[in-house]
Amino acid sequence: MDIDFVNYGDLVKLLESIGFNKFKKLKWYDFVEDVLERGLHPLNGDVHINEMCEHLMRNIGLVNEFHVYVEHEVDVPIPAEVEREPEVEEVVVEKVLSSSSSSTDDGGYESADDELYKPPL
Protein backbone atom coordinates (compact mmCIF):
# COMPACT_ATOMS: atom_id res chain seq x y z
CA MET A 1 0.00 0.00 0.00
CA ASP A 2 1.23 3.47 -0.81
CA ILE A 3 1.76 5.46 2.37
CA ASP A 4 0.19 8.57 0.78
CA PHE A 5 -3.10 6.76 0.11
CA VAL A 6 -3.48 4.50 3.17
CA ASN A 7 -6.82 4.68 4.97
CA TYR A 8 -8.45 2.51 7.60
CA GLY A 9 -11.25 1.20 5.36
CA ASP A 10 -8.86 -0.02 2.66
CA LEU A 11 -6.61 -1.60 5.27
CA VAL A 12 -9.55 -3.53 6.74
CA LYS A 13 -10.60 -4.68 3.24
CA LEU A 14 -7.05 -5.83 2.54
CA LEU A 15 -6.93 -7.81 5.80
CA GLU A 16 -10.31 -9.40 5.07
CA SER A 17 -9.14 -10.41 1.59
CA ILE A 18 -6.22 -12.36 3.07
CA GLY A 19 -8.37 -14.19 5.62
CA PHE A 20 -8.62 -11.95 8.70
CA ASN A 21 -12.43 -11.72 8.73
CA LYS A 22 -12.64 -11.09 12.47
CA PHE A 23 -9.97 -9.32 14.46
CA LYS A 24 -9.83 -7.75 17.90
CA LYS A 25 -7.08 -5.15 17.47
CA LEU A 26 -4.76 -3.70 14.88
CA LYS A 27 -1.38 -2.27 15.79
CA TRP A 28 1.44 -0.76 13.77
CA TYR A 29 5.10 -1.24 14.56
CA ASP A 30 7.51 1.67 15.08
CA PHE A 31 10.93 0.64 13.72
CA VAL A 32 12.69 3.28 15.85
CA GLU A 33 11.94 1.33 19.03
CA ASP A 34 14.27 -1.52 19.90
CA VAL A 35 11.69 -3.51 21.92
CA LEU A 36 8.61 -4.92 20.20
CA GLU A 37 6.18 -4.11 23.02
CA ARG A 38 7.19 -0.42 23.07
CA GLY A 39 7.09 -0.22 19.28
CA LEU A 40 3.49 -1.38 18.91
CA HIS A 41 0.90 1.40 18.63
CA PRO A 42 -2.88 1.13 18.28
CA LEU A 43 -4.45 1.43 14.86
CA ASN A 44 -8.17 2.03 15.40
CA GLY A 45 -9.15 4.48 12.69
CA ASP A 46 -7.97 7.11 10.25
CA VAL A 47 -6.61 9.29 13.08
CA HIS A 48 -4.15 6.55 14.05
CA ILE A 49 -3.40 5.88 10.37
CA ASN A 50 -2.44 9.56 9.95
CA GLU A 51 -0.19 9.40 13.06
CA MET A 52 1.51 6.30 11.65
CA CYS A 53 2.04 7.93 8.23
CA GLU A 54 3.45 11.13 9.78
CA HIS A 55 5.86 9.10 11.90
CA LEU A 56 6.95 7.01 8.93
CA MET A 57 7.47 10.12 6.77
CA ARG A 58 9.76 11.59 9.45
CA ASN A 59 11.80 8.36 9.52
CA ILE A 60 11.62 7.46 5.83
CA GLY A 61 15.42 7.12 5.69
CA LEU A 62 15.31 4.21 8.12
CA VAL A 63 12.71 2.11 6.36
CA ASN A 64 10.31 2.44 3.45
CA GLU A 65 7.58 0.14 4.73
CA PHE A 66 5.14 -0.30 7.58
CA HIS A 67 4.12 -3.41 9.49
CA VAL A 68 0.64 -4.03 10.82
CA TYR A 69 0.08 -6.59 13.55
CA VAL A 70 -3.34 -8.23 13.79
CA GLU A 71 -4.74 -9.65 17.01
CA HIS A 72 -7.41 -11.93 15.66
CA GLU A 73 -9.96 -14.31 17.04
CA VAL A 74 -9.41 -18.00 16.65
CA ASP A 75 -12.02 -19.51 14.40
CA VAL A 76 -13.93 -22.30 16.08
CA PRO A 77 -14.37 -25.08 13.56
CA ILE A 78 -17.85 -26.40 13.04
CA PRO A 79 -17.68 -30.19 13.15
CA ALA A 80 -19.06 -31.81 10.03
CA GLU A 81 -20.81 -35.12 9.96
CA VAL A 82 -18.22 -37.81 9.34
CA GLU A 83 -19.01 -39.99 6.36
CA ARG A 84 -18.65 -43.64 7.18
CA GLU A 85 -17.53 -46.20 4.68
CA PRO A 86 -20.22 -48.73 3.85
CA GLU A 87 -19.82 -52.05 5.58
CA VAL A 88 -18.44 -54.74 3.31
CA GLU A 89 -19.78 -58.26 3.61
CA GLU A 90 -17.07 -60.87 3.39
CA VAL A 91 -17.78 -63.68 0.94
CA VAL A 92 -15.79 -66.93 1.08
CA VAL A 93 -15.43 -68.84 -2.17
CA GLU A 94 -14.34 -72.45 -1.95
CA LYS A 95 -12.42 -74.04 -4.77
CA VAL A 96 -13.67 -77.40 -5.92
CA LEU A 97 -10.91 -79.62 -7.25
CA SER A 98 -11.65 -81.74 -10.28
CA SER A 99 -11.07 -85.46 -9.96
CA SER A 100 -8.55 -85.57 -12.85
CA SER A 101 -6.07 -83.14 -11.26
CA SER A 102 -6.14 -84.75 -7.84
CA SER A 103 -5.61 -88.37 -8.94
CA THR A 104 -2.23 -88.02 -10.66
CA ASP A 105 0.98 -88.25 -8.74
CA ASP A 106 3.44 -86.04 -10.58
CA GLY A 107 5.52 -84.95 -7.61
CA GLY A 108 3.98 -81.50 -7.47
CA TYR A 109 4.52 -80.71 -11.15
CA GLU A 110 1.54 -79.91 -13.32
CA SER A 111 2.87 -80.61 -16.82
CA ALA A 112 5.51 -82.53 -18.69
CA ASP A 113 7.21 -79.25 -19.68
CA ASP A 114 8.24 -78.76 -16.08
CA GLU A 115 10.25 -82.01 -16.07
CA LEU A 116 13.23 -80.14 -17.55
CA TYR A 117 13.51 -77.94 -14.48
CA LYS A 118 13.70 -80.67 -11.82
CA PRO A 119 16.88 -80.46 -9.77
CA PRO A 120 19.29 -83.37 -10.06
CA LEU A 121 19.26 -85.96 -7.32
GROMACS .gro file of C-alpha atoms in nm, residues 1-82:
model
   82
    1MET     CA    1   0.000   0.000   0.000
    2ASP     CA    2   0.123   0.347  -0.081
    3ILE     CA    3   0.176   0.546   0.237
    4ASP     CA    4   0.019   0.857   0.078
    5PHE     CA    5  -0.310   0.676   0.011
    6VAL     CA    6  -0.348   0.450   0.317
    7ASN     CA    7  -0.682   0.468   0.497
    8TYR     CA    8  -0.845   0.251   0.760
    9GLY     CA    9  -1.125   0.120   0.536
   10ASP     CA   10  -0.886  -0.002   0.266
   11LEU     CA   11  -0.661  -0.160   0.527
   12VAL     CA   12  -0.955  -0.353   0.674
   13LYS     CA   13  -1.060  -0.468   0.324
   14LEU     CA   14  -0.705  -0.583   0.254
   15LEU     CA   15  -0.693  -0.781   0.580
   16GLU     CA   16  -1.031  -0.940   0.507
   17SER     CA   17  -0.914  -1.041   0.159
   18ILE     CA   18  -0.622  -1.236   0.307
   19GLY     CA   19  -0.837  -1.419   0.562
   20PHE     CA   20  -0.862  -1.195   0.870
   21ASN     CA   21  -1.243  -1.172   0.873
   22LYS     CA   22  -1.264  -1.109   1.247
   23PHE     CA   23  -0.997  -0.932   1.446
   24LYS     CA   24  -0.983  -0.775   1.790
   25LYS     CA   25  -0.708  -0.515   1.747
   26LEU     CA   26  -0.476  -0.370   1.488
   27LYS     CA   27  -0.138  -0.227   1.579
   28TRP     CA   28   0.144  -0.076   1.377
   29TYR     CA   29   0.510  -0.124   1.456
   30ASP     CA   30   0.751   0.167   1.508
   31PHE     CA   31   1.093   0.064   1.372
   32VAL     CA   32   1.269   0.328   1.585
   33GLU     CA   33   1.194   0.133   1.903
   34ASP     CA   34   1.427  -0.152   1.990
   35VAL     CA   35   1.169  -0.351   2.192
   36LEU     CA   36   0.861  -0.492   2.020
   37GLU     CA   37   0.618  -0.411   2.302
   38ARG     CA   38   0.719  -0.042   2.307
   39GLY     CA   39   0.709  -0.022   1.928
   40LEU     CA   40   0.349  -0.138   1.891
   41HIS     CA   41   0.090   0.140   1.863
   42PRO     CA   42  -0.288   0.113   1.828
   43LEU     CA   43  -0.445   0.143   1.486
   44ASN     CA   44  -0.817   0.203   1.540
   45GLY     CA   45  -0.915   0.448   1.269
   46ASP     CA   46  -0.797   0.711   1.025
   47VAL     CA   47  -0.661   0.929   1.308
   48HIS     CA   48  -0.415   0.655   1.405
   49ILE     CA   49  -0.340   0.588   1.037
   50ASN     CA   50  -0.244   0.956   0.995
   51GLU     CA   51  -0.019   0.940   1.306
   52MET     CA   52   0.151   0.630   1.165
   53CYS     CA   53   0.204   0.793   0.823
   54GLU     CA   54   0.345   1.113   0.978
   55HIS     CA   55   0.586   0.910   1.190
   56LEU     CA   56   0.695   0.701   0.893
   57MET     CA   57   0.747   1.012   0.677
   58ARG     CA   58   0.976   1.159   0.945
   59ASN     CA   59   1.180   0.836   0.952
   60ILE     CA   60   1.162   0.746   0.583
   61GLY     CA   61   1.542   0.712   0.569
   62LEU     CA   62   1.531   0.421   0.812
   63VAL     CA   63   1.271   0.211   0.636
   64ASN     CA   64   1.031   0.244   0.345
   65GLU     CA   65   0.758   0.014   0.473
   66PHE     CA   66   0.514  -0.030   0.758
   67HIS     CA   67   0.412  -0.341   0.949
   68VAL     CA   68   0.064  -0.403   1.082
   69TYR     CA   69   0.008  -0.659   1.355
   70VAL     CA   70  -0.334  -0.823   1.379
   71GLU     CA   71  -0.474  -0.965   1.701
   72HIS     CA   72  -0.741  -1.193   1.566
   73GLU     CA   73  -0.996  -1.431   1.704
   74VAL     CA   74  -0.941  -1.800   1.665
   75ASP     CA   75  -1.202  -1.951   1.440
   76VAL     CA   76  -1.393  -2.230   1.608
   77PRO     CA   77  -1.437  -2.508   1.356
   78ILE     CA   78  -1.785  -2.640   1.304
   79PRO     CA   79  -1.768  -3.019   1.315
   80ALA     CA   80  -1.906  -3.181   1.003
   81GLU     CA   81  -2.081  -3.512   0.996
   82VAL     CA   82  -1.822  -3.781   0.934
   0.00000   0.00000   0.00000
